C-alpha positions as a printed Julia matrix, in Angstrom:
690×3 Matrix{Float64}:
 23.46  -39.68    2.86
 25.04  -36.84    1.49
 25.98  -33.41    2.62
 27.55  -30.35    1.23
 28.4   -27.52    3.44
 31.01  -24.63    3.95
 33.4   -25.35    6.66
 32.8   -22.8     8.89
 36.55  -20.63   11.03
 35.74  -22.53   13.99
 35.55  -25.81   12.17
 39.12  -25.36   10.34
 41.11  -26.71   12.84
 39.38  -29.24   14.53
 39.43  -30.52   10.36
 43.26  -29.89   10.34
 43.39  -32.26   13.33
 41.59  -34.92   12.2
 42.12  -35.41    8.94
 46.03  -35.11    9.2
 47.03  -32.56    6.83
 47.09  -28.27    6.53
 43.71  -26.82    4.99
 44.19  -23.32    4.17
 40.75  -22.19    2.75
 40.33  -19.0     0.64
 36.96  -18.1     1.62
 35.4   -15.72   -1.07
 35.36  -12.23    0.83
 32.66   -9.62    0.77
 34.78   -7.26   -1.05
 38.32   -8.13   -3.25
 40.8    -7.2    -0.53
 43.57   -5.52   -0.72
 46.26   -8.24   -1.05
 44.26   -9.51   -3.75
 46.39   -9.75   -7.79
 43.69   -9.57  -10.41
 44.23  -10.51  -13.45
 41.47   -9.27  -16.13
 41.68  -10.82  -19.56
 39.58   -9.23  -22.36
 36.72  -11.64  -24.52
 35.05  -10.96  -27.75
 32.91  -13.73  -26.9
 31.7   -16.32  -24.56
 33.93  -18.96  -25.62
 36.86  -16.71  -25.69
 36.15  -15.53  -22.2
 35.47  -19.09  -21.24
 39.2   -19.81  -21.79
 40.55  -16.7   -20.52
 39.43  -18.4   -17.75
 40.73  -21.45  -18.31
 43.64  -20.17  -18.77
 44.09  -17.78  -15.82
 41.64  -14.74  -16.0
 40.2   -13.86  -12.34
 38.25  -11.72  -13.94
 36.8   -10.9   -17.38
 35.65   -7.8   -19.07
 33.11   -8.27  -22.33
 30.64   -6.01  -24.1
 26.96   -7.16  -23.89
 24.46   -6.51  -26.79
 24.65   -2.65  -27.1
 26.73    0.22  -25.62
 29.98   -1.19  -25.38
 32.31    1.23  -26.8
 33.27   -1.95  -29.13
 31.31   -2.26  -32.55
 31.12   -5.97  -33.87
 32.32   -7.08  -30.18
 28.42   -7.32  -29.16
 26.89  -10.47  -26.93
 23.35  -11.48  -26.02
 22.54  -11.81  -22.36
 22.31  -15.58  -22.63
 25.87  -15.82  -23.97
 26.63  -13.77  -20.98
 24.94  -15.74  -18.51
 26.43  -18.83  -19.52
 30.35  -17.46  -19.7
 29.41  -15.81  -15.66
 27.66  -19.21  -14.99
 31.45  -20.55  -15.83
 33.69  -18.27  -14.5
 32.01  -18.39  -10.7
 32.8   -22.03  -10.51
 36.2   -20.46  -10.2
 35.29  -17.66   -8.17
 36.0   -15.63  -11.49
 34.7   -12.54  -12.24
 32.61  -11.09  -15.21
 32.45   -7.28  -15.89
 30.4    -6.46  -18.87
 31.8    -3.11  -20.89
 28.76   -0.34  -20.92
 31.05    2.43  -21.64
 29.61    4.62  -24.19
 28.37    8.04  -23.3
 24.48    7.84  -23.87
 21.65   10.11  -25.07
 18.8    10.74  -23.46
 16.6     8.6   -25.11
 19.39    5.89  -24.45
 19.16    5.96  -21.1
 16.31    3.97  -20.54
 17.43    1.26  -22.43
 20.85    0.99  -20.82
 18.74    1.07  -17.52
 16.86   -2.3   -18.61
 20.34   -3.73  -19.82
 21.85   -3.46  -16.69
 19.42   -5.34  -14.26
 18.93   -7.86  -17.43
 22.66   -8.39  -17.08
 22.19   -8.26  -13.03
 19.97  -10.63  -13.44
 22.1   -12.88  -15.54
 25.15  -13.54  -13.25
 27.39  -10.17  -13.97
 29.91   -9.02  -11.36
 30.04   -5.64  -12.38
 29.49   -2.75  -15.2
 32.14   -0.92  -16.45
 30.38    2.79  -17.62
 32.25    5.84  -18.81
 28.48    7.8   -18.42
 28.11    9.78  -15.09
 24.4     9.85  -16.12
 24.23    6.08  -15.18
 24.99    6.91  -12.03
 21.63    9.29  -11.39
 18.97    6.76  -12.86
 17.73    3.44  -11.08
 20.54    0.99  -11.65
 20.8    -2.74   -9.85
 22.64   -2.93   -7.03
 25.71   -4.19   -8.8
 29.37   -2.65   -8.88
 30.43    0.15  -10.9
 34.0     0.35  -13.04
 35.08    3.15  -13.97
 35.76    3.18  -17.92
 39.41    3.95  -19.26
 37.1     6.71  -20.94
 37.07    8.27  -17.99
 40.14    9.7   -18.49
 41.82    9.07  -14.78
 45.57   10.68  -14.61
 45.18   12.79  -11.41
 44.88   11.98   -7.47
 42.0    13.81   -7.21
 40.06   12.8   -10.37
 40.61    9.57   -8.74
 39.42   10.16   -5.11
 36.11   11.77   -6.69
 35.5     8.48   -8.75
 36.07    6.75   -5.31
 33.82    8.8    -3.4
 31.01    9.04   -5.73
 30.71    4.98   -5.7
 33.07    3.51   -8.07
 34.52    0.43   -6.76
 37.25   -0.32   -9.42
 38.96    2.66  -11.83
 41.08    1.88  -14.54
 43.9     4.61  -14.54
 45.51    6.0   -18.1
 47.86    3.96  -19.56
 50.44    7.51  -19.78
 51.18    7.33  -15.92
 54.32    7.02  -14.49
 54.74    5.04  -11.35
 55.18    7.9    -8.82
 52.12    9.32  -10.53
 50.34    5.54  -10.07
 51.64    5.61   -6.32
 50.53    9.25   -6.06
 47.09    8.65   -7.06
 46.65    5.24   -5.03
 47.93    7.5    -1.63
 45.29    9.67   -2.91
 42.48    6.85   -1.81
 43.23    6.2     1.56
 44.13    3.07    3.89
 43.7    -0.25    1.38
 41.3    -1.75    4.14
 39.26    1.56    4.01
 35.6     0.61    3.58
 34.8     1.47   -0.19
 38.64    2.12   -1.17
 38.28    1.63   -4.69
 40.49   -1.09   -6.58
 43.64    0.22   -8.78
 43.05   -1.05  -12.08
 45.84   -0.85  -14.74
 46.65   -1.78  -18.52
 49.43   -4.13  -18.48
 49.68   -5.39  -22.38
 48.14   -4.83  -25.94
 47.19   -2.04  -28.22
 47.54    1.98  -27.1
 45.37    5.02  -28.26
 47.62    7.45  -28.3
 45.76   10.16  -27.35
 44.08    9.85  -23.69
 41.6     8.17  -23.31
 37.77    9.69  -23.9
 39.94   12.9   -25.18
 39.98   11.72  -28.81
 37.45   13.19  -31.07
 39.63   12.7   -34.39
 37.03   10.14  -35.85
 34.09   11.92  -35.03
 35.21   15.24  -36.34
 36.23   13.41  -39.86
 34.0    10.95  -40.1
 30.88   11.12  -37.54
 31.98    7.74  -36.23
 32.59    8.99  -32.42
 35.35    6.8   -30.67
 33.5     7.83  -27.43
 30.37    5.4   -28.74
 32.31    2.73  -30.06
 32.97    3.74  -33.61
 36.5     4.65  -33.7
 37.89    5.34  -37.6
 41.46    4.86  -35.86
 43.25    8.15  -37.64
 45.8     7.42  -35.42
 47.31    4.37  -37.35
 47.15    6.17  -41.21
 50.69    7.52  -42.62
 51.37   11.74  -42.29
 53.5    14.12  -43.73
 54.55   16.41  -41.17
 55.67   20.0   -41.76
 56.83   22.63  -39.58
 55.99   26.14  -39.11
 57.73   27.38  -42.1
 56.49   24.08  -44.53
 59.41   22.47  -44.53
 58.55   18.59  -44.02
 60.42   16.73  -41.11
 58.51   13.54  -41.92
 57.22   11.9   -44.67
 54.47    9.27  -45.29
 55.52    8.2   -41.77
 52.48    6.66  -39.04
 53.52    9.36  -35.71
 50.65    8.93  -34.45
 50.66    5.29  -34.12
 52.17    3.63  -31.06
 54.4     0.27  -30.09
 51.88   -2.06  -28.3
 51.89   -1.89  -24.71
 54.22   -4.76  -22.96
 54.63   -4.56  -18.93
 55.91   -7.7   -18.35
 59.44   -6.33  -16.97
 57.17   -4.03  -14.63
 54.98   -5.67  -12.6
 56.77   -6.44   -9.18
 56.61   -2.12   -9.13
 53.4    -1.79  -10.71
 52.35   -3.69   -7.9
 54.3    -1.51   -5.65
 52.88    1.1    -6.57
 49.24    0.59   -5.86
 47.62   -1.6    -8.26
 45.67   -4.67   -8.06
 44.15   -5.34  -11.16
 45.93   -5.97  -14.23
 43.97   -5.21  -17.53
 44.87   -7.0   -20.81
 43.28   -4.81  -23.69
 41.65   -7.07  -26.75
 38.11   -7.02  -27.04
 38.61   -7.38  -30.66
 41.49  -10.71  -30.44
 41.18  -14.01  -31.46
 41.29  -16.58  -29.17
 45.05  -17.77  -30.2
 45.81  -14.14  -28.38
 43.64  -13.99  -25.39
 44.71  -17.99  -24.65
 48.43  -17.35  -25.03
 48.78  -13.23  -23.42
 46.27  -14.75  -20.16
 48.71  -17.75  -19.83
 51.73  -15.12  -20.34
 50.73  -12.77  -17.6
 49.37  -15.79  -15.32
 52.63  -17.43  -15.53
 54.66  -14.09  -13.73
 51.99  -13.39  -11.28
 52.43  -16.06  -10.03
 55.97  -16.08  -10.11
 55.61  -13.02   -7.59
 52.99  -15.0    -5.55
 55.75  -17.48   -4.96
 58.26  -14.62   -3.65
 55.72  -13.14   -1.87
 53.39  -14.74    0.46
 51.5   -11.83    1.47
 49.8   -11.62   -1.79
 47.28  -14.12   -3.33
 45.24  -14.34   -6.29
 42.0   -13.25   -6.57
 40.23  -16.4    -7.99
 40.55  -20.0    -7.38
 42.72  -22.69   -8.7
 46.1   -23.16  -10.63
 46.21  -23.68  -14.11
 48.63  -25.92  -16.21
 49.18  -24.83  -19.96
 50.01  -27.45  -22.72
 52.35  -24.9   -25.01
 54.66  -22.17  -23.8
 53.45  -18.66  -23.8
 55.15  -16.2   -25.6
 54.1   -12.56  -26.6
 55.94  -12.24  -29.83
 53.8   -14.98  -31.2
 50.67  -12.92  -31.72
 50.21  -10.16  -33.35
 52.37   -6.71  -32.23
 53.82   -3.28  -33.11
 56.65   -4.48  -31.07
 56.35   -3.46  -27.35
 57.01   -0.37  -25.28
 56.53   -0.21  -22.29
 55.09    3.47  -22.88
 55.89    5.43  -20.0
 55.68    3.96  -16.57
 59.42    4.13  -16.32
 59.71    7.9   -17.81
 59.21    9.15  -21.1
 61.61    7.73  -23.79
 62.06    8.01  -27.2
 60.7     4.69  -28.97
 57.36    4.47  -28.23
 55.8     4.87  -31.74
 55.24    2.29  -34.52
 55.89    4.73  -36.88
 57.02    2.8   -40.21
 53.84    0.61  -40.14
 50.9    -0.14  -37.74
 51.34   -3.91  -38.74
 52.74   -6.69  -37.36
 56.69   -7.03  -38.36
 56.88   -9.83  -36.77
 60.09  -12.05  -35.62
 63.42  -11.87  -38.23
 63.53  -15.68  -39.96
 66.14  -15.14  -42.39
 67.13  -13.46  -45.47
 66.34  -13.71  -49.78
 69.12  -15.91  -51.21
 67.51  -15.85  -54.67
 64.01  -15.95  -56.28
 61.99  -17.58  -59.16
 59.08  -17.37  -61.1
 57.0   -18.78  -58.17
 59.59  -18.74  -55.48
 61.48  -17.68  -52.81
 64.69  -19.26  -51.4
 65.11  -18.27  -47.77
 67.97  -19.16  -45.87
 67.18  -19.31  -42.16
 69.47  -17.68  -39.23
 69.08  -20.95  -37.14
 68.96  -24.08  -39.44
 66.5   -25.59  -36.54
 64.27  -23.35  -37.69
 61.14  -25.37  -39.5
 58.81  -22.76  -41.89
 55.27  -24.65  -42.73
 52.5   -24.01  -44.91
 50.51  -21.47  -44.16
 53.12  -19.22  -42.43
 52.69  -15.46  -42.5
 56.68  -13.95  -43.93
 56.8   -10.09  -44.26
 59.66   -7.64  -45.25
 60.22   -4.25  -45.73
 60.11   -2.88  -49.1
 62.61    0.43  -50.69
 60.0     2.84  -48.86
 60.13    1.05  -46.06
 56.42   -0.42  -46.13
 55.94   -3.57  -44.53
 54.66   -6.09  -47.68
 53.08   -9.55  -46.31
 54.06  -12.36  -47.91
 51.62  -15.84  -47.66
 53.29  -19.3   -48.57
 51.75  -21.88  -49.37
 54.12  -23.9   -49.91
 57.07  -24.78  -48.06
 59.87  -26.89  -48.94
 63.18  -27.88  -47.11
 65.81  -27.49  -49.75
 69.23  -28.91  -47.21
 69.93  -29.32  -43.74
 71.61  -26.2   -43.45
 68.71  -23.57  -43.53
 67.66  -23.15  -47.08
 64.03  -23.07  -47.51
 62.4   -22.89  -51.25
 58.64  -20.9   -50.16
 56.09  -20.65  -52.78
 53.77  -17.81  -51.92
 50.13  -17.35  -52.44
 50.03  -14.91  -54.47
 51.9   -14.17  -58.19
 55.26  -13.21  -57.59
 55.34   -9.92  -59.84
 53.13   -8.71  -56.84
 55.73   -8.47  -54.23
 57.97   -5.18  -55.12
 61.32   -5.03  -53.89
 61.37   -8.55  -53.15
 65.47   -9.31  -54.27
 68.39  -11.3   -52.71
 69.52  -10.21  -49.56
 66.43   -8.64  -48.21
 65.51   -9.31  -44.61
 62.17  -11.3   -43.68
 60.66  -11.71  -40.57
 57.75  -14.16  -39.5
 54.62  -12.71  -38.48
 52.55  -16.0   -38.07
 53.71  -19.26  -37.1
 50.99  -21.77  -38.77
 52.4   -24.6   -36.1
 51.65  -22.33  -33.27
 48.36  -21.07  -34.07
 47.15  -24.74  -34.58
 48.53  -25.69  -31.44
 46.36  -22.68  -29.25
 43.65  -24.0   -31.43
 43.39  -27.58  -29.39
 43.07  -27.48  -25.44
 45.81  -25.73  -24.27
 45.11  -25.15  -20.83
 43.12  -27.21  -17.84
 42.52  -25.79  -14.62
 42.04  -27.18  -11.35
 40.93  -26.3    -7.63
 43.27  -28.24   -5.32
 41.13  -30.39   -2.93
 41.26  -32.76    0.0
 40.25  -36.23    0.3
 39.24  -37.66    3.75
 37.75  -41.37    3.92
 36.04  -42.34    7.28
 35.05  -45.6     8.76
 31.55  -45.12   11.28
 29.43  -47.19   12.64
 27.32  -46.83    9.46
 29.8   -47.52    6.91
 32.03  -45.23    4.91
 31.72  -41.19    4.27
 33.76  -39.64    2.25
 34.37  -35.5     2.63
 36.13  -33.35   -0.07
 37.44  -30.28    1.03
 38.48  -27.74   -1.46
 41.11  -24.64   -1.15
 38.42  -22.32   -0.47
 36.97  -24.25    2.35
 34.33  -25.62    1.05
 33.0   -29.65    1.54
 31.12  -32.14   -0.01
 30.26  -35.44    1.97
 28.66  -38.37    0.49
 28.23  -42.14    2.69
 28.31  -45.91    1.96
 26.05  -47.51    4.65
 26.98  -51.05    5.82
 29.82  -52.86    6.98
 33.5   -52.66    4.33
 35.27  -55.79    3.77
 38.66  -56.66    4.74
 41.47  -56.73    2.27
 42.39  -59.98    0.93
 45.8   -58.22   -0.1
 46.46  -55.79    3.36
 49.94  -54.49    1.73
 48.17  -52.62   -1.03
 44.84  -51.65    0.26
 45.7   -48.63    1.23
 47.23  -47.46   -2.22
 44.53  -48.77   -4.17
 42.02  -47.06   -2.37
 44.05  -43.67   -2.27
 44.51  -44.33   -6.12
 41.37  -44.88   -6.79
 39.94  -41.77   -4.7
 42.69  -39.96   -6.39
 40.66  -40.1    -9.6
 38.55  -36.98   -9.93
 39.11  -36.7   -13.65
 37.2   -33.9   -15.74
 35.91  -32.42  -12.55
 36.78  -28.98  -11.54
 39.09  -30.47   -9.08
 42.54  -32.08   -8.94
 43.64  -33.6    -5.48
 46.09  -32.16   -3.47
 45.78  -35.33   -0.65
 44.16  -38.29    0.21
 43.73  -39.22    4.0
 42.14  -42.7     5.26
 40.45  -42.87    8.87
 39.85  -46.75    8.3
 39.83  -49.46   11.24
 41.8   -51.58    9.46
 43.06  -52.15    5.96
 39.93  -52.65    3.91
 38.23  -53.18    0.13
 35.54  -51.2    -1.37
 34.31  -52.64   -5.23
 35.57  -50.09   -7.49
 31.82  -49.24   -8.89
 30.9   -48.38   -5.01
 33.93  -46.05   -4.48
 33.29  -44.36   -7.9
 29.88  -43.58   -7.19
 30.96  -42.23   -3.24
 33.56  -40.03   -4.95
 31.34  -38.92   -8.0
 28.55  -38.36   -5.11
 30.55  -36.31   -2.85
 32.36  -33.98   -5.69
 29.05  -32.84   -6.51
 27.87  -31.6    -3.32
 31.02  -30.06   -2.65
 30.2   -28.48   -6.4
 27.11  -27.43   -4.94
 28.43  -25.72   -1.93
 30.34  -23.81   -4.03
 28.07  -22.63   -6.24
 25.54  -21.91   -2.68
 28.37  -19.97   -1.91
 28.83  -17.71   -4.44
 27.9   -14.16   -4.19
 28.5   -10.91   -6.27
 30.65   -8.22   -4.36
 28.43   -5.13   -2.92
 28.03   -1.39   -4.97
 30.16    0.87   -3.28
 28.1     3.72   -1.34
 28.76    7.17   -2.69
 29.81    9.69    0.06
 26.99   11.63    1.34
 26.55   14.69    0.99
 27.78   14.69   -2.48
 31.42   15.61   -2.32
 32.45   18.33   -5.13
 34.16   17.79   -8.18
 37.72   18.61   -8.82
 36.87   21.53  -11.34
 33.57   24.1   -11.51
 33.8    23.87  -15.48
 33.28   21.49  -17.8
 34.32   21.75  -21.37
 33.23   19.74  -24.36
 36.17   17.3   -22.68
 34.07   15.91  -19.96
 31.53   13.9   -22.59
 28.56   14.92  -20.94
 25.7    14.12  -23.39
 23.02   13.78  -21.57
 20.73   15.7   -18.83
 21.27   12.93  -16.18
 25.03   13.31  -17.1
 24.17   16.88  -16.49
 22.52   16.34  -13.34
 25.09   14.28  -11.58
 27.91   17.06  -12.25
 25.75   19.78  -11.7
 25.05   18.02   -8.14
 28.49   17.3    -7.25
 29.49   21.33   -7.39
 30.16   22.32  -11.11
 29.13   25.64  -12.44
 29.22   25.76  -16.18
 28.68   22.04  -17.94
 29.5    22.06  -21.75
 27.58   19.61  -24.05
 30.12   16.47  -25.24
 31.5    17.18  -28.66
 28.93   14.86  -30.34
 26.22   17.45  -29.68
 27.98   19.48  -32.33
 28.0    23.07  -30.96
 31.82   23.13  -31.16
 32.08   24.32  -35.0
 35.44   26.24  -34.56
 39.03   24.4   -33.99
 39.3    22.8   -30.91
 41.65   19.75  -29.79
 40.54   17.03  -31.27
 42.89   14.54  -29.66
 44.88   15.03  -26.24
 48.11   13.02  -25.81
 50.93   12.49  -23.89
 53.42   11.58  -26.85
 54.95   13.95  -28.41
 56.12   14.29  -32.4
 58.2    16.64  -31.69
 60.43   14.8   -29.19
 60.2    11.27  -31.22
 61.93   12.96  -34.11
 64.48   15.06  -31.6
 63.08   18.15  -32.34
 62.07   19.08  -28.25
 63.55   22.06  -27.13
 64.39   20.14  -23.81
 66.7    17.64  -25.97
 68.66   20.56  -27.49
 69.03   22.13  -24.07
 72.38   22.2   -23.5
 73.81   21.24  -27.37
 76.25   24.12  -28.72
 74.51   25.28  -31.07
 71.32   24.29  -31.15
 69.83   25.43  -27.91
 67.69   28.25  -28.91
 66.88   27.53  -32.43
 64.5    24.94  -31.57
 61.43   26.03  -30.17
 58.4    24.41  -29.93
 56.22   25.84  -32.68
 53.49   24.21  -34.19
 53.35   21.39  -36.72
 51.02   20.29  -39.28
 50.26   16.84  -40.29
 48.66   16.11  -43.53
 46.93   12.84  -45.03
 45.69   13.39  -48.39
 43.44   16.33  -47.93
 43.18   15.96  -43.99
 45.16   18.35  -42.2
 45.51   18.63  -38.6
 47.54   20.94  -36.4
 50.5    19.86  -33.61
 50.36   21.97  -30.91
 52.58   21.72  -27.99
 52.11   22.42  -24.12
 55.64   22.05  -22.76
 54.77   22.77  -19.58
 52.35   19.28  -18.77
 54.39   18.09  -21.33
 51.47   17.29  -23.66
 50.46   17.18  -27.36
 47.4    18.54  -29.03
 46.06   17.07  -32.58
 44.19   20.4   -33.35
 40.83   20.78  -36.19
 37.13   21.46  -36.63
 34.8    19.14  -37.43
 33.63   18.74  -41.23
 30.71   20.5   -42.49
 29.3    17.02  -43.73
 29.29   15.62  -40.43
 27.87   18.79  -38.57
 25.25   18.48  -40.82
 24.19   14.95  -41.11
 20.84   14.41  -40.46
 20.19   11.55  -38.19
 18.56    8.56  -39.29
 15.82    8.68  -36.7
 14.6    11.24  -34.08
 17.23   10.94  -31.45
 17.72   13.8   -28.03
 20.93   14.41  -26.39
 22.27   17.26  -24.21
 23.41   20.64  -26.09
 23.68   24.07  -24.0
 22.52   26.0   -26.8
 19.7    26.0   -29.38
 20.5    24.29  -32.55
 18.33   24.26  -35.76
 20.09   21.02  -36.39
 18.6    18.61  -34.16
């Protein structure tokens, strides 16, 4: 006989009583509540997503085959299925990316790909596209997109009302402006309060998110579809208003990845309960080691504070030691969640500097003696060395070779490439590491198992043995041995054998957290007969689980329709198509603009929107020289230009939000491109273009 079931509230403590030990299930709600910690690990893949969940993820965001706002991050339904198929054995959640804004001849398309995906396991769909929201979707959650561009309470409230159950906010905010907005959505037990979603580590756009049009305008390649040309990260010169150049050949557009580590106790404070890890481009060294980062101080805070629990199930135990600086960074800021400050920007090189090693004590003509600032330190082949040439340009350096020349530090490398190649390479120059061979190859073995604690109760009936395993979610799996157990020939270690032997739930999903014995006396069971009880009853109680599992409810939109925040949309809004259209035009706005990509802006507009400022990173902000003898006054802030080659784009300044615009008009190339096929989209005026 076997049985797998749920224990059921009123069964909990009658269990507790009988099987002498505390069960505290975590039954799987109907909705994530409110005490909830999320983690939410990025995947380029299946696999990689796979162990982001090994290693911690509660949740995991992936593009599926098309509209993903991620070129070459694409994955078929099936890959899909199978990483969702994974991740609810955990209680895990998958939230495929379909975040692009859509034409109309799109929208059918995206309309089969969602209830495919539905279909296939997903938890939810993250969509920057109001249109989605007006044509026949499955009844499956809604994210809202960081292209959504959400930096104000009410902008956030809307998203809420009109059925959004989860909303990433921009990455810009401060906390009072996090804690502002998540005020701004009512009691946390509120039926439909939407879930406070927030980027805690890896790359930054610099401009806002969904306000970038840089790439488009340049190139045709719209950011907003999942093309972006990333302007942001090429070198500028920057003049002022009278020519003179402040900066040259410098990257001020390009920002210091995003680190929050130091932050989360008041992120958490402050409203949220999801914490987003961006890199749906990373390798799986990066997802592996930032998830098992992040995991490791969440629950840290879980520990200090009982009134908080993770979202998922099951604790994980990593086989290496996660560390940030390992993978590839800008270095970290933690942007402005504490206040604005002055070194956010990456702006000698959008590489990877990596970690300083040592220094240049002489070279040869295939060579490089390094001596090391801690003599413990071991280089191996394959390591990634980098240093900063006269111009300050970050030159990569591959060995090949390494070789331990004493005991005291000095290393002869022998690079990968001709030495005549590296310019400025002398004694006494600097080099960091930027990849450790020895780590990467350890990420690429198992690095991480993880484990649902679970219960162990052995009972002696009338009709033999039955064994029940209950897990920390409350679910059970029973499986019985008819017939009469023998006595022990050896009484003294019956007991432990029998607990050992239960004990041993190997590569099963579960890891035992006790083992109780309800026996009449001390007794033997053969070995092969216990394995197959315990083998029997860990399956049903896999079954229940998996009976169990459900996908949290769409949020219901308010009805009526509650108004939107503005009665004008400009270009900014990204509305580009007629259900897009619709669904604004229905919640209260007047005039609707068509989303850059139709083309009908041909004059100068904004072309990115962002909250960093050039002018204050190279203390040239008339609020720094406020106060300064002589100085205040002479600053103002007038606009810049930055040129690349024979780009040029205008810096103007909005003191007053405190804001940057990347002004320019789009290229007559690209307004005129014909497209490759027949293809409809909204526009508010005629066009002979089409």
């Amino acid at each position: 006989m076997a049985v797998a079931e749920r224990v059921g509230d009123a069964d909990m403590g009658d269990l507790r009583d009988n099987i002498g030990f505390d069960v505290r299930p975590r039954f799987c709600p109907l909705a994530m509540l409110p005490h909830h910690l999320e983690l939410l690990a990025p995947a380029r893949d299946a696999d990689i997503g796979i162990e982001a969940v090994n290693h911690g993820a509660d949740a995991v965001y992936i593009g599926g085959p098309s509209f993903g706002a991620r070129t070459s991050a694409d994955n078929s339904v099936a890959d899909i299925a199978r990483l969702a198929a994974y991740a609810h054995r955990f209680n895990s959640r998958i939230f495929v990316t379909l975040n692009t804004i859509l034409r109309d001849d799109e929208l059918e398309p995206a309309r089969k790909l969602a209830w495919q995906l539905y279909d296939a396991g997903v938890d939810a769909l993250i969509v920057q596209d109001m249109g989605l929201l007006e044509i026949d979707l499955p009844p499956i959650q809604l994210h809202a997109s960081t292209q959504t561009d959400i930096r104000t309470p009410e902008k956030a409230r809307f998203l809420q009302d009109a059925g959004l159950s989860q909303i990433v906010l921009a990455r810009e905010l401060t906390l009072q402006q996090i804690a502002a907005i998540d005020a701004a959505l009512g009691p946390k037990d509120a039926p439909g309060r939407a879930i406070l979603e927030f980027f805690v580590h890896g790359a930054l756009c610099v401009a806002y998110s969904g306000q970038c049009f840089i790439s488009h305008a340049h190139t045709g390649r719209s950011a907003n579809r999942g093309d972006c040309s990333q302007a942001c990260r090429l070198p500028y010169e920057v003049k002022d208003s009278q020519g003179r150049i402040v900066a040259h050949d410098k990257h001020v557009l390009s920002m210091k990845d995003n680190n929050q580590s130091n932050n989360l106790r008041e992120i958490i404070d402050a409203g949220v309960r999801s914490f987003k890890i961006e890199g749906r481009y990373k390798d799986m060294a990066y997802v592996k080691n930032i998830t098992a980062h992040y995991r490791v101080l969440l629950d840290e805070i879980l520990e200090e504070r009982p009134e908080l629990a993770r979202a998922s199930s099951g604790e994980c135990t990593f086989h290496f030691q996660p560390d940030p600086d390992q993978n590839f960074n800008r270095e970290f800021t933690d942007y402005f969640v504490q206040g604005r400050k002055e070194d956010i920007g990456a702006f000698d090189t959008p590489k990877n500097p990596g970690r300083p090693i040592g220094y240049v004590t002489a070279t040869g003509p295939n060579f490089v003696e390094l001596q090391v600032d801690d003599a413990d330190t071991v280089i191996h082949n394959g390591d990634g060395l980098c240093y900063l040439d006269l111009q300050k340009e970050l030159v990569g350096l591959q060995i090949n070779r390494a070789e331990a020349v004493n005991r005291k530090g000095l290393w002869r490398v022998f690079p990968k490439d001709p030495m005549d190649g590296f310019k400025d390479l002398r004694k006494g120059v600097q080099v960091n590491r930027n990849r450790d061979m020895d780590w990467v190859r350890g990420l690429e073995r198992k690095s991480a198992e993880r484990h649902i604690g679970a219960w162990l109760r052995l009972d002696e009936t009338a009709e033999g043995l039955t064994l029940t395993v209950t897990d920390e979610d409350g679910h059970s799996g029973s499986a019985s041995l008819p017939g009469t157990p023998q006595d022990a020939k050896d009484p003294s270690q019956a007991e432990a054998k029998l607990r050992e032997n239960l004990s041993r739930l190997g590569d099963t999903l579960f890891q035992p957290l006790d083992v109780a014995l309800n026996l009449r006396g001390p007794r033997f069971v053969p070995a092969s007969q216990l394995n197959a009880l315990r083998r029997e009853a860990v399956e049903r109680l896999e079954t229940a689980r998996a009976a169990a599992w459900h996908r949290l409810p769409r949020a219901k939109p308010v009805e009526p329709p509650v108004s939107y925040p503005e009665d004008t949309l400009t270009y900014l809004a990204n509305v580009f198509n007629h259900k897009a259209r619709d669904f604004y035009a229905k919640h209260g706005v007047k005039v609707i603009a068509a989303a850059y990509e139709s083309h009908e802006e041909e004059g100068e507009v904004s072309l990115m929107i962002t909250k960093h400022c050039v002018r204050f990173s190279l203390s040239l902000c008339p609020k720094q020289a406020k106060g300064v003898t002589g100085v205040q006054g002479t600053v103002r802030a007038e606009p810049m230009q930055l040129i690349n080659g024979k780009e040029k784009l205008t810096l103007r300044f909005d003191c007053k939000p405190c804001e940057m615009h990347v002004v320019g008009k789009i290229k007559r190339s690209v307004m005129n491109a014909v497209p490759a096929s027949p293809v409809t989209f909204y526009r508010t005026r005629p066009t002979t273009n089409a």
